[in-house]
Coordinates of C-alpha atoms in Angstrom, one line a residue:
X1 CA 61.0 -7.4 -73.8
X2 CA 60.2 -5.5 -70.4
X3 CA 57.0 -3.2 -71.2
X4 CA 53.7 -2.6 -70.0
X5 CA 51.7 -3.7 -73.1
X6 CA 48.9 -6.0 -72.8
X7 CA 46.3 -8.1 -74.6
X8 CA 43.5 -6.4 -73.6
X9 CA 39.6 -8.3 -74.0
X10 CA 36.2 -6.9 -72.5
X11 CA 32.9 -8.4 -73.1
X12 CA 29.3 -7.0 -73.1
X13 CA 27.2 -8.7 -70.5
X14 CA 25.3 -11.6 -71.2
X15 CA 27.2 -11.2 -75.2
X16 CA 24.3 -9.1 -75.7
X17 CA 25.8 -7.7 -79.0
X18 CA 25.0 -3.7 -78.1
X19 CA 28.0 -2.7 -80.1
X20 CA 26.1 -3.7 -83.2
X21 CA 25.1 -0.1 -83.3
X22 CA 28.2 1.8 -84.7
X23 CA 27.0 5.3 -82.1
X24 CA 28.0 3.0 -79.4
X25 CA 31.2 1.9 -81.3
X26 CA 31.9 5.5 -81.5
X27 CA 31.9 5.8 -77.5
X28 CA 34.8 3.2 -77.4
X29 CA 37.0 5.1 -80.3
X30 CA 36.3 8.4 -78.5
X31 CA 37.6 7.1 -75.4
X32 CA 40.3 5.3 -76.7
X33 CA 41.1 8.8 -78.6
X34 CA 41.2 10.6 -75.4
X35 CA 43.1 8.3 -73.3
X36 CA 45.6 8.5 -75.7
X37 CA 45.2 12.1 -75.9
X38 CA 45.7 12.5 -72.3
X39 CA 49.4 10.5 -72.2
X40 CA 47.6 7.2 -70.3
X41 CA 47.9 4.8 -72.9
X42 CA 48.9 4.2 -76.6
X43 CA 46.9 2.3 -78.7
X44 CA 48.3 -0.5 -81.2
X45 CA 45.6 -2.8 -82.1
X46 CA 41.9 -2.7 -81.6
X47 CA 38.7 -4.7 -82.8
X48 CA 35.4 -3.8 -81.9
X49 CA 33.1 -7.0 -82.6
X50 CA 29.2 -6.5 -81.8
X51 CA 29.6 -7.7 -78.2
X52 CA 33.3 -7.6 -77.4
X53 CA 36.6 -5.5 -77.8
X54 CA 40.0 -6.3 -78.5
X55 CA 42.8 -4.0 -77.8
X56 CA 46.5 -3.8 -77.7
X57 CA 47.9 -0.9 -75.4
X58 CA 50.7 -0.2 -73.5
X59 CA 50.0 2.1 -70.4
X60 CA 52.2 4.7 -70.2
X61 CA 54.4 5.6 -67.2
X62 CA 53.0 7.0 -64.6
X63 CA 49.5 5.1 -64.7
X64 CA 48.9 1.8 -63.8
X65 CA 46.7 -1.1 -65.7
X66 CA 44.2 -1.6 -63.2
X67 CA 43.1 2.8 -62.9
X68 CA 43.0 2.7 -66.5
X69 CA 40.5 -0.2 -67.1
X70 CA 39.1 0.8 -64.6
X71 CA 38.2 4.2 -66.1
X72 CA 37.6 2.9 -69.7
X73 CA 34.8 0.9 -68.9
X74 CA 33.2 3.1 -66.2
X75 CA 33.2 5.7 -68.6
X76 CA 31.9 4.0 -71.3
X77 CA 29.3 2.5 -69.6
X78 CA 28.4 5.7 -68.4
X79 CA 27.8 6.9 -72.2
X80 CA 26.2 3.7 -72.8
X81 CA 23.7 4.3 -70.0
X82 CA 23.3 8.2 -71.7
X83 CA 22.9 6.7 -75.2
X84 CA 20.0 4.4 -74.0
X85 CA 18.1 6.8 -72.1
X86 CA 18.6 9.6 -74.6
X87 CA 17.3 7.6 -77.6
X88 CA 14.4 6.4 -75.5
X89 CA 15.3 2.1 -75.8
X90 CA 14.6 1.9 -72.1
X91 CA 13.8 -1.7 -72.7
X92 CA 16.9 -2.2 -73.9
X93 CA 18.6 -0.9 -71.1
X94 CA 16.7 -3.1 -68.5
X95 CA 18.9 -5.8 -70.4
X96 CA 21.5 -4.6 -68.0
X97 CA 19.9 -3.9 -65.2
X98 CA 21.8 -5.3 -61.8
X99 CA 20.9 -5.7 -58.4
X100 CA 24.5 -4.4 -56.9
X101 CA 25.1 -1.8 -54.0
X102 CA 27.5 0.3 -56.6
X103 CA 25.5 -0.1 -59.7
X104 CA 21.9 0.0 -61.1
X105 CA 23.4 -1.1 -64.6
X106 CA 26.1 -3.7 -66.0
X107 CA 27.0 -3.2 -69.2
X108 CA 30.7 -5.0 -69.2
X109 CA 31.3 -8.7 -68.3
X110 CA 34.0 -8.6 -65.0
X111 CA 37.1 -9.3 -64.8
X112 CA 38.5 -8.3 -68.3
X113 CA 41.1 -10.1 -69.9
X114 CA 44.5 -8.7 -69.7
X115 CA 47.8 -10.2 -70.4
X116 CA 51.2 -8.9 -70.9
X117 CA 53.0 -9.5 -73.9
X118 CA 56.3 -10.7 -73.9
X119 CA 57.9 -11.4 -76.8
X120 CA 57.4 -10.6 -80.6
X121 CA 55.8 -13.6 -81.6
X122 CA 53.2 -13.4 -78.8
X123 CA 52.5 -9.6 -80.7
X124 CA 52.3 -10.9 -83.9
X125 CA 49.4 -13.8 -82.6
X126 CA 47.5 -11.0 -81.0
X127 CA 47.8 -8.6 -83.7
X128 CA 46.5 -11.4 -86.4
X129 CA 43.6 -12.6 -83.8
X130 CA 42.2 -9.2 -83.2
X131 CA 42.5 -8.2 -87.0
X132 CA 41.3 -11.7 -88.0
X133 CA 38.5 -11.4 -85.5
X134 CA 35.7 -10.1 -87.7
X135 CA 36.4 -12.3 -90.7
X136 CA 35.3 -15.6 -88.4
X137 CA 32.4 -17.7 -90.0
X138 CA 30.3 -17.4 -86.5
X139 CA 30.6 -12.7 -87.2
X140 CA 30.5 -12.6 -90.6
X141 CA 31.2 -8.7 -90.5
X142 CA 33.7 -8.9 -93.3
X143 CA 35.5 -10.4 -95.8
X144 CA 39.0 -8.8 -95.2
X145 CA 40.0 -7.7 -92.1
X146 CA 41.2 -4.5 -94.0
X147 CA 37.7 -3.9 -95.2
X148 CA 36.6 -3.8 -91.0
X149 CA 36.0 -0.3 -90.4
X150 CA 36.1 -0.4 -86.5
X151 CA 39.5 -2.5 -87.0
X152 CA 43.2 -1.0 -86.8
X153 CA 43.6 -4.0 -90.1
X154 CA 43.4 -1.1 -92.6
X155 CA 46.2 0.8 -90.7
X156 CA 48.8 -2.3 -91.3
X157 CA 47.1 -3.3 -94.5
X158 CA 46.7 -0.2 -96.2
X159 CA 48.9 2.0 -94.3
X160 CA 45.6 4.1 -93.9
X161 CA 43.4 4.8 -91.3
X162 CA 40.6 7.5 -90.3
X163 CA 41.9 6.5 -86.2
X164 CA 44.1 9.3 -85.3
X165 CA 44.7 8.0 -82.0
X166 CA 46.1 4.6 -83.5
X167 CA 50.7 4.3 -82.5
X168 CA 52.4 1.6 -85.4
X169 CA 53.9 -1.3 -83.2
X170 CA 57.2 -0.9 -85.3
X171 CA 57.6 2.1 -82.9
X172 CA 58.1 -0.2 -79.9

């Protein structure tokens, strides 16, 4: 299979688990919602865990990996930044402060994980990781993966979903 879908992994710095707070999961759905909107990317598979994301996307024709990671994770670290400073947890925020020419704050681990998938069994491991992902003994977020609100699970499981932006990877 010749595509440009990938594994896609980002972690908070220092696993501080700011995603916790479901406003900031919001920022990551939003974005993911517009990307999609905007013909960069679809989106086949997500988790968001308190302090990490999962995704599967394939980046459309057109745009390249690299420009749209890029662009994900500035902007949501923007909003991040925004969130912080607008609900007053300044404290918080020097959590992430950095000492970089480019940057007064970190909020995403570098280098992201990305790798292609290849085949369909490769898919189907991802697909159960990231859906399994909240049901591990050291989250405890859930008992089902189906019962994971910011989890595409429900959309396989249940065939239902409240993520509009959310492609079926029977499409592929």
């Amino acid at each position: 299979m010749d595509t440009n879908l990938y594994f896609f992994t980002v972690t908070i710095n220092q696993w501080i688990p700011l995603l916790k707070d479901d406003s900031f999961k919001s920022i990551i759905t939003d974005s993911l919602a517009y990307l999609v909107k905007n013909g960069r990317v679809k989106v086949y598979a997500f988790v968001i865990m308190t302090n990490h994301i999962h995704l599967i996307w394939l980046i459309n024709e057109n745009h390249n990996l690299s420009d749209v990671q890029r662009d994900f994770l500035k902007f949501t670290a923007q909003q991040f930044r925004f969130k912080l400073v607008d609900s007053g947890k300044t404290e918080y925020l020097e959590k992430f402060k950095v000492e970089k020419s480019d940057r007064q704050y970190s909020f995403w681990q570098s280098r992201p994980l990305s790798v292609e998938l290849w085949s369909d069994k490769v898919i189907d491991q991802k697909m159960d990781y990231i859906h399994n992902n909240p049901c591990q003994e050291k989250e405890q977020l859930t008992d089902l993966p189906e019962n994971y609100k910011y989890s595409s699970a429900s959309f396989y499981i249940n065939e239902e979903t409240e993520w509009n932006f959310l492609s079926h990877i029977g499409e592929l």
